[in-house]
mmCIF file of C-alpha atoms in Angstrom:
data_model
loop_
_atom_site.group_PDB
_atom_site.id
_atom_site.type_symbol
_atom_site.label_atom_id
_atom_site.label_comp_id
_atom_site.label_asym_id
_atom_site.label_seq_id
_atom_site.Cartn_x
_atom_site.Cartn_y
_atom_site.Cartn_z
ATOM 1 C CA UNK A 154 121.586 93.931 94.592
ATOM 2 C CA UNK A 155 124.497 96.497 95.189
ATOM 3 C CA UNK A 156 123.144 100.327 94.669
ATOM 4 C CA UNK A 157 124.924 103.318 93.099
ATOM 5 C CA UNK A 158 128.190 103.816 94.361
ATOM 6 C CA UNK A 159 129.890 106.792 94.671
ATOM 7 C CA UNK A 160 133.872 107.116 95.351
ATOM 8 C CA UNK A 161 135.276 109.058 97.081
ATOM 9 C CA UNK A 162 132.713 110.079 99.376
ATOM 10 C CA UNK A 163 134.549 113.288 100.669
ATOM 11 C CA UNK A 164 137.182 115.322 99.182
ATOM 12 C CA UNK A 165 138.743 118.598 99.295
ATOM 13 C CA UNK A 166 141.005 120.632 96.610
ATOM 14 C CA UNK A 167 142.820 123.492 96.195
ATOM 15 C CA UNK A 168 141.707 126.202 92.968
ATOM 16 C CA UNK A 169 143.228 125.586 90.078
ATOM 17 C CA UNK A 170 143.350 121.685 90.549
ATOM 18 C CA UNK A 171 141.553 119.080 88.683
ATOM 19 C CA UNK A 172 139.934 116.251 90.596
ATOM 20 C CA UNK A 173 137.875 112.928 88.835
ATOM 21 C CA UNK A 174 135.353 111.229 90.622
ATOM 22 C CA UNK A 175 134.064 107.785 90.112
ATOM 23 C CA UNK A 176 130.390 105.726 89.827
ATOM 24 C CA UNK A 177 129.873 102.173 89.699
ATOM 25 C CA UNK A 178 125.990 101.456 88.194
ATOM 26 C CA UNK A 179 123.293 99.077 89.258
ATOM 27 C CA UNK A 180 124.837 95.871 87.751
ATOM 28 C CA UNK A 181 122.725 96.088 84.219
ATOM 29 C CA UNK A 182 122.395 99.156 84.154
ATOM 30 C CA UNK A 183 124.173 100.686 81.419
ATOM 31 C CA UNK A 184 122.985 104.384 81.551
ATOM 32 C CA UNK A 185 125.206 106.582 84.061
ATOM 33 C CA UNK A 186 124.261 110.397 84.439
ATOM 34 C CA UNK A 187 125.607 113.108 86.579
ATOM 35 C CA UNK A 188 124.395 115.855 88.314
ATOM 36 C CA UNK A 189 125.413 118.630 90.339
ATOM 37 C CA UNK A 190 123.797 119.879 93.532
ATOM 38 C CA UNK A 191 123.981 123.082 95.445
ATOM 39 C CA UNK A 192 121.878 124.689 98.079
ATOM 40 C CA UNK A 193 121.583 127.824 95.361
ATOM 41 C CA UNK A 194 120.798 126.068 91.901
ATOM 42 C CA UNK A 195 119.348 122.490 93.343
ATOM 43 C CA UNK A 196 120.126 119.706 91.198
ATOM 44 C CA UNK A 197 121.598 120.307 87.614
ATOM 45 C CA UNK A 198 122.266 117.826 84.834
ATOM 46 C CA UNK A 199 125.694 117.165 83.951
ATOM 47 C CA UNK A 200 125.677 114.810 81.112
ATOM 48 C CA UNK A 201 124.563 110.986 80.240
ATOM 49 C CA UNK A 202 126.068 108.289 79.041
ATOM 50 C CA UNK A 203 125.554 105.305 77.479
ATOM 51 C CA UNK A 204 127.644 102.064 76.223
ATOM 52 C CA UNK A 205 130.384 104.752 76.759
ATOM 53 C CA UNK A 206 129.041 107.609 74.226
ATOM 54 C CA UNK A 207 127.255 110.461 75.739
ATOM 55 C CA UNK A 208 124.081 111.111 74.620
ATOM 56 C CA UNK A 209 123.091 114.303 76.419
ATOM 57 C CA UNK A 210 125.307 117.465 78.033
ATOM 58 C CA UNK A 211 123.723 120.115 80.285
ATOM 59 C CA UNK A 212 124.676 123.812 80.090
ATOM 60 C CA UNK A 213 128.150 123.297 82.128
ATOM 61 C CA UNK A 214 131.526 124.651 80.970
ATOM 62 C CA UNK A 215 134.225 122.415 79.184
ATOM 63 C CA UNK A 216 136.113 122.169 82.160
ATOM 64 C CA UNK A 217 133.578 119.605 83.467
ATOM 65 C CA UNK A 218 133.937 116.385 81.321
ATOM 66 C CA UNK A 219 133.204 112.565 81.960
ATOM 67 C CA UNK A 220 133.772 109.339 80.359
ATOM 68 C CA UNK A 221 132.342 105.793 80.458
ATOM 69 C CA UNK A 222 133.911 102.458 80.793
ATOM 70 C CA UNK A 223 133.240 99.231 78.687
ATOM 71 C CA UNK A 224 131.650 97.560 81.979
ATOM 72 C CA UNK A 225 129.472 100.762 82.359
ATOM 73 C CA UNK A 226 131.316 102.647 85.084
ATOM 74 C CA UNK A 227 131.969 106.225 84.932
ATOM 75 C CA UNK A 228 134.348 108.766 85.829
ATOM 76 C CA UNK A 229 133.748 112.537 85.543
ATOM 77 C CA UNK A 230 136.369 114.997 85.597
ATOM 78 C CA UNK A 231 136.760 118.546 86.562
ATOM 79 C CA UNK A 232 139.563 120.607 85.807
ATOM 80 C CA UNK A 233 141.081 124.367 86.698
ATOM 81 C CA UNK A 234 138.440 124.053 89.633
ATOM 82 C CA UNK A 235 137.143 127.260 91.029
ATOM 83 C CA UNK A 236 135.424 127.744 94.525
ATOM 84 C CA UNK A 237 131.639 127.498 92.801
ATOM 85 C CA UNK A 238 132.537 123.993 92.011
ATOM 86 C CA UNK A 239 132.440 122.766 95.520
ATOM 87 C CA UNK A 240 128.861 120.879 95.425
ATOM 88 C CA UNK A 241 127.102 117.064 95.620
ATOM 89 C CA UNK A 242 128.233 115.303 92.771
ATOM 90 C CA UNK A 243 125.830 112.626 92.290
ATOM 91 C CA UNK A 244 125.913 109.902 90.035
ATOM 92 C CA UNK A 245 122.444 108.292 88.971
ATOM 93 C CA UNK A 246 122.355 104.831 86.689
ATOM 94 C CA UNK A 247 119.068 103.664 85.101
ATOM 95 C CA UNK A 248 118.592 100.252 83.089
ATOM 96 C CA UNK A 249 117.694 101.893 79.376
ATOM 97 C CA UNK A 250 114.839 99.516 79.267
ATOM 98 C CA UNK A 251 112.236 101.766 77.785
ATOM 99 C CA UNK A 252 109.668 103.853 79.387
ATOM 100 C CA UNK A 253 109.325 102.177 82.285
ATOM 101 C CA UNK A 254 112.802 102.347 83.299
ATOM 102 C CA UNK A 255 113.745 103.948 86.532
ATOM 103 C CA UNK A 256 116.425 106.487 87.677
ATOM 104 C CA UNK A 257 117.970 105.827 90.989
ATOM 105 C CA UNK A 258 121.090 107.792 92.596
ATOM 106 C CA UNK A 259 124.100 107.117 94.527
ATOM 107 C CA UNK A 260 125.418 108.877 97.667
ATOM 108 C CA UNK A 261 126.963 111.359 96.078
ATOM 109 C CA UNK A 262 130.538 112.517 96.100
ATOM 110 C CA UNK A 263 130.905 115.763 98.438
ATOM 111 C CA UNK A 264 133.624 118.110 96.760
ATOM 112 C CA UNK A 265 134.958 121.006 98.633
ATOM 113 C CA UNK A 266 136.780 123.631 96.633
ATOM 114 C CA UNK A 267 139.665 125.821 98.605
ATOM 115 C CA UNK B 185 111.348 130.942 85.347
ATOM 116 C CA UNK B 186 112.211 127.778 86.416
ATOM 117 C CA UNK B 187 111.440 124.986 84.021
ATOM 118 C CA UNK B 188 110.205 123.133 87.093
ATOM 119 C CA UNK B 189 108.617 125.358 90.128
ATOM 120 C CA UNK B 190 108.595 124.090 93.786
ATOM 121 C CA UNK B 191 108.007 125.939 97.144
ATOM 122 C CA UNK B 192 111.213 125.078 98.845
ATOM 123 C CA UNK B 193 108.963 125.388 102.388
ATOM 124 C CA UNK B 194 110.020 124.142 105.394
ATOM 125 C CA UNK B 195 106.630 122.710 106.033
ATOM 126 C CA UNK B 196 106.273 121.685 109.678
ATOM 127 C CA UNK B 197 103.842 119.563 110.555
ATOM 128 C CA UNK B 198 103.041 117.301 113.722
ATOM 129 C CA UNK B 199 102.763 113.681 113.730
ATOM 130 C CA UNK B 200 99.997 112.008 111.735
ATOM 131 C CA UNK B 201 99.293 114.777 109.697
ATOM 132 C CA UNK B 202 99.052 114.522 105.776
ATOM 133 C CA UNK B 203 102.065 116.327 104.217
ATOM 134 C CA UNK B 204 101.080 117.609 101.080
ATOM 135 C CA UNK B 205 103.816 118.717 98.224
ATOM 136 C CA UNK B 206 103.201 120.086 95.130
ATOM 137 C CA UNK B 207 105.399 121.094 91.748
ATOM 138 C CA UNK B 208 104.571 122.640 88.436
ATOM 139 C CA UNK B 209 106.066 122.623 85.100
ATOM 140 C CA UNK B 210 106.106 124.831 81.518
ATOM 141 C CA UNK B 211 107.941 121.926 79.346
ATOM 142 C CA UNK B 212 104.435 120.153 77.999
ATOM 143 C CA UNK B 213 107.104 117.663 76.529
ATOM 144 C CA UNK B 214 107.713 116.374 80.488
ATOM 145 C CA UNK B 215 105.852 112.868 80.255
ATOM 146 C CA UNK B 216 107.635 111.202 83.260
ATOM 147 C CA UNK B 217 107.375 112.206 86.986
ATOM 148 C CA UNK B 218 109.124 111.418 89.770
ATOM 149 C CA UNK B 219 109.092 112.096 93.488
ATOM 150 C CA UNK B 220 112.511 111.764 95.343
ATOM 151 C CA UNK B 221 113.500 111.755 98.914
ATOM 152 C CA UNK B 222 116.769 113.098 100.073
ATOM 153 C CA UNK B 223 118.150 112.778 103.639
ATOM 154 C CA UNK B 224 120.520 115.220 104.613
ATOM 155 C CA UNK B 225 124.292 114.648 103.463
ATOM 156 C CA UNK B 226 122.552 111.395 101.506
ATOM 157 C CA UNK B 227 121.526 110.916 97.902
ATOM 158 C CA UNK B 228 117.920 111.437 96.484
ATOM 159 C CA UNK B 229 115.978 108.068 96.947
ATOM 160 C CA UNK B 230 113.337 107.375 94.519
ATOM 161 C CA UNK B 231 109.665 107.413 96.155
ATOM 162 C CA UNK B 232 107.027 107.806 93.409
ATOM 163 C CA UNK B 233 107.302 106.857 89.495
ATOM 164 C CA UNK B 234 104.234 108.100 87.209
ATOM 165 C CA UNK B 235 103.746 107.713 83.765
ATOM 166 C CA UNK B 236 101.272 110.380 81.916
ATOM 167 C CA UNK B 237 98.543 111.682 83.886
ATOM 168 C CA UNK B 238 96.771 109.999 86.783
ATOM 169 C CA UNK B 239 97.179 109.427 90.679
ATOM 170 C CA UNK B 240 99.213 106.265 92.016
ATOM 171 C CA UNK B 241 99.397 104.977 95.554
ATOM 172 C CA UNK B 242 102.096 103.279 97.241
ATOM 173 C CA UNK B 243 101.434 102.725 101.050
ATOM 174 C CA UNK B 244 101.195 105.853 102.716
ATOM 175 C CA UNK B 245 102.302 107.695 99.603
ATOM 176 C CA UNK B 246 99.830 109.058 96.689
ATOM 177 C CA UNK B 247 101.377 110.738 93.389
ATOM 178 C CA UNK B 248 99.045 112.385 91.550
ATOM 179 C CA UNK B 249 99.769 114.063 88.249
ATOM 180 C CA UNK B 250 97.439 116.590 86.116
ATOM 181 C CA UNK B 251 99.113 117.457 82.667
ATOM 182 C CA UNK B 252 96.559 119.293 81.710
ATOM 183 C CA UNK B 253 96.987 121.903 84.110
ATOM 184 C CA UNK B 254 100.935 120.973 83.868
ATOM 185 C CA UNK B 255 100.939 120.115 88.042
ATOM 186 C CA UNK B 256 101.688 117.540 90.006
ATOM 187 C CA UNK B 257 101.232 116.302 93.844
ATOM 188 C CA UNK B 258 102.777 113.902 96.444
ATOM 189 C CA UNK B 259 100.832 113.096 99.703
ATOM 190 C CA UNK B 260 102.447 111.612 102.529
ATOM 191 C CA UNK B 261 99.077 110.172 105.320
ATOM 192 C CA UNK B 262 100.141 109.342 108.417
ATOM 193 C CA UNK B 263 103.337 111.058 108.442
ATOM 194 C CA UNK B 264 106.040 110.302 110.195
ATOM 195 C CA UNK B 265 109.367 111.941 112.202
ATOM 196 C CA UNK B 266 111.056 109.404 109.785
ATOM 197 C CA UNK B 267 109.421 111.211 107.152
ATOM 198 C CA UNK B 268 111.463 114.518 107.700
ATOM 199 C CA UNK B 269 113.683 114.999 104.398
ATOM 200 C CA UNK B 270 113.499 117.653 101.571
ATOM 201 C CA UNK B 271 111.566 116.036 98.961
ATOM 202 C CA UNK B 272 112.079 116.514 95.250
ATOM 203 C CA UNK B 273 109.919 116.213 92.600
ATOM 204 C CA UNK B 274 111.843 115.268 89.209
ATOM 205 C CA UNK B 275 110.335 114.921 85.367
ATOM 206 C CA UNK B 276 111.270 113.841 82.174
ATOM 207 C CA UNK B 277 110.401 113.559 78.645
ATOM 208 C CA UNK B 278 110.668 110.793 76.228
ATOM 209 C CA UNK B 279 111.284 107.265 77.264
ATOM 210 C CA UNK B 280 114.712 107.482 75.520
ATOM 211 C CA UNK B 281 115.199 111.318 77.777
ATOM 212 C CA UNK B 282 117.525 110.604 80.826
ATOM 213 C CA UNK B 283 118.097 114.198 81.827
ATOM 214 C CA UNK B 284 115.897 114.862 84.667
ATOM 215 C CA UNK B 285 114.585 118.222 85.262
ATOM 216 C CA UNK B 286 114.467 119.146 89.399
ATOM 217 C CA UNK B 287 112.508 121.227 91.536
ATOM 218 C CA UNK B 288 114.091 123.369 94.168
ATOM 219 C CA UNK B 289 113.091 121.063 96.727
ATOM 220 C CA UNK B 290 110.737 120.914 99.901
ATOM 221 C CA UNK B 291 111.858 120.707 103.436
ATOM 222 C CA UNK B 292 109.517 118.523 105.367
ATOM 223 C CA UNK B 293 110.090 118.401 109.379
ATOM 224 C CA UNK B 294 107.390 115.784 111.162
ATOM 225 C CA UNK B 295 106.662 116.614 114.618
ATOM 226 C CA UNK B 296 106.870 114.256 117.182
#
């Protein structure tokens, strides 16, 4: 069974641009959330989604938005980027089957900001 | 504070050793517990899954949770160089809760 994956893997942008990162889930899984990580605030929550409504947003600024796809992929999308964007974006899927349900994560998307 | 608290280390330790890691919380609300494993320039990989209080074992790996004092505990026997990785303990709330609260993170080196 395929994991998390995470495209692209590496990418850099310029200030001011907007980039959108993608996440293919666990096949069944139909809960995507994303998270930001950086060697000052560790892992944050982003937001979650689920059959393509999110259902919870962290404390990030508009400019950081996603969206989820009929077959349960993501995208998220960051625009006007600044330097203090450039982090791990990590995408983790779980399969919304009640308290036992797991959380696993992909590989992560490395975003440099320039 | 933190919502979740966890010595970021490094812990060094030699070969065989037990590693022991430790987090606590002030959300009384957190009912799900995790311990993750991340791999430098890799993603977190999911080690230990604990519902509620109680201790869990899963080869050379123990989880142990107390809510009552709000702390919780991952011991590695036998460790490993494999083993070296920051480790990240991760908690929820309600089954339907999918934001996961982190800790900071532990670096872990095993000496060889």
């Amino acid at each position: 069974k395929a994991g998390v994956t995470q495209t692209p893997r590496y990418l850099i942008k310029t200030r001011g641009q907007q980039v959108t990162l993608s996440c293919s889930p666990i096949s069944g899984h139909r809960s995507v959330s994303w998270y930001q990580q950086t060697p000052g605030q560790g892992l944050q929550f982003l937001f979650e989604y689920f059959s393509e409504t999110q259902r919870n947003k962290g404390n990030f600024p508009g400019r950081f938005s996603g969206r989820q796809f009929s077959n349960s992929r993501s995208e998220m999308n960051v625009s006007t980027l600044e330097l203090g964007d450039s982090a791990l974006y990590l995408c983790a899927s779980s399969s919304d089957q009640g308290g036992g349900n797991t959380i696993y994560f992909g590989e992560g998307s490395w975003l440099t900001v320039v | 504070q933190k919502e979740v608290e966890q010595d970021p280390g490094p812990l060094s330790v030699p070969e065989g050793a037990i590693v022991s890691l430790n987090c606590t919380y002030s959300n009384s609300a957190f009912q799900y517990f995790m311990w993750y494993r991340q791999y430098s320039r890799k993603g977190p990989e999911l080690l230990m899954y604990t519902y509620s209080s109680g201790n869990k074992e899963d080869g050379r790996f123990t989880a142990q949770v107390d809510k009552s004092s709000k702390y919780i505990s991952l011991f590695i026997r036998d460790s490993q160089p494999s083993d070296s990785a920051t480790y990240l303990c991760a908690m929820r709330g309600s089954s339907n809760d999918y934001k996961l609260s982190f800790g900071a993170g532990t670096t872990v080196t095993v000496r060889a």
